[in-house]
Amino acid sequence: TMNGLAHARKAGKHIGRRRALSPQQRAEIIERVESGQGSPAQLASLFRVSRSTVQRVLREDGAWTWQAI
């Protein structure tokens, strides 16, 4: 209910789906792409997530553009 969600937000609880990758995994993906150690597709397979998840991580960090791949 809306009251339950408001109470949870007020208590500082996370609302919604868990992230597929931890902050450490996100940092590792960014580092590997920047050093040329894998494509988004290869890293997606390695971390067992979709290619679009890897691309979203890179786009949010600003480490990836279409020209970089």
CSV table of C-alpha atoms in Angstrom, one decimal, residues 3-68:
chain,number,residue,atom,x,y,z
A,3,ASN,CA,1.3,4.0,3.5
A,4,GLY,CA,3.6,1.0,3.7
A,5,LEU,CA,5.8,2.4,0.9
A,6,ALA,CA,5.9,5.8,2.5
A,7,HIS,CA,6.9,4.3,5.8
A,8,ALA,CA,9.6,2.2,4.2
A,9,ARG,CA,11.0,5.2,2.4
A,10,LYS,CA,11.0,7.2,5.6
A,11,ALA,CA,12.9,4.4,7.3
A,12,GLY,CA,15.5,4.5,4.5
A,13,LYS,CA,14.6,1.2,3.0
A,14,HIS,CA,15.4,0.4,-0.7
A,15,ILE,CA,12.2,0.2,-2.8
A,16,GLY,CA,12.2,-1.9,-6.0
A,17,ARG,CA,14.3,-4.5,-7.7
A,18,ARG,CA,17.8,-5.4,-6.6
A,19,ARG,CA,20.7,-4.3,-8.9
A,20,ALA,CA,22.1,-7.1,-11.0
A,21,LEU,CA,25.7,-6.0,-10.4
A,22,SER,CA,27.4,-4.9,-7.2
A,23,PRO,CA,29.3,-1.6,-7.1
A,24,GLN,CA,32.6,-3.6,-7.3
A,25,GLN,CA,31.4,-5.5,-10.3
A,26,ARG,CA,30.3,-2.3,-12.0
A,27,ALA,CA,33.8,-0.8,-11.4
A,28,GLU,CA,35.5,-3.9,-12.8
A,29,ILE,CA,33.4,-3.8,-16.0
A,30,ILE,CA,34.3,-0.1,-16.5
A,31,GLU,CA,38.0,-0.9,-15.8
A,32,ARG,CA,38.1,-3.8,-18.2
A,33,VAL,CA,36.4,-1.9,-21.1
A,34,GLU,CA,38.7,1.1,-20.6
A,35,SER,CA,41.8,-1.2,-20.7
A,36,GLY,CA,40.5,-3.1,-23.7
A,37,GLN,CA,40.0,-6.4,-21.9
A,38,GLY,CA,36.7,-7.3,-23.3
A,39,SER,CA,33.6,-6.2,-25.3
A,40,PRO,CA,30.3,-5.6,-23.6
A,41,ALA,CA,29.1,-9.0,-24.9
A,42,GLN,CA,32.1,-10.8,-23.5
A,43,LEU,CA,31.7,-9.0,-20.1
A,44,ALA,CA,28.0,-9.7,-20.0
A,45,SER,CA,28.7,-13.4,-20.4
A,46,LEU,CA,31.5,-13.3,-17.8
A,47,PHE,CA,29.2,-11.5,-15.2
A,48,ARG,CA,26.1,-13.5,-16.2
A,49,VAL,CA,24.0,-10.4,-17.1
A,50,SER,CA,22.6,-9.1,-20.4
A,51,ARG,CA,24.6,-7.1,-22.8
A,52,SER,CA,22.3,-4.2,-22.3
A,53,THR,CA,23.0,-4.2,-18.6
A,54,VAL,CA,26.7,-3.9,-19.3
A,55,GLN,CA,26.0,-1.1,-21.8
A,56,ARG,CA,23.9,0.7,-19.3
A,57,VAL,CA,26.7,0.5,-16.7
A,58,LEU,CA,29.1,2.0,-19.2
A,59,ARG,CA,26.7,4.7,-20.4
A,60,GLU,CA,25.9,5.8,-16.8
A,61,ASP,CA,29.6,6.1,-16.1
A,62,GLY,CA,30.2,8.0,-19.3
A,63,ALA,CA,32.9,5.4,-20.2
A,64,TRP,CA,31.1,4.2,-23.4
A,65,THR,CA,30.0,5.6,-26.6
A,66,TRP,CA,29.2,3.9,-29.9
A,67,GLN,CA,32.6,5.1,-31.3
A,68,ALA,CA,34.5,3.5,-28.4
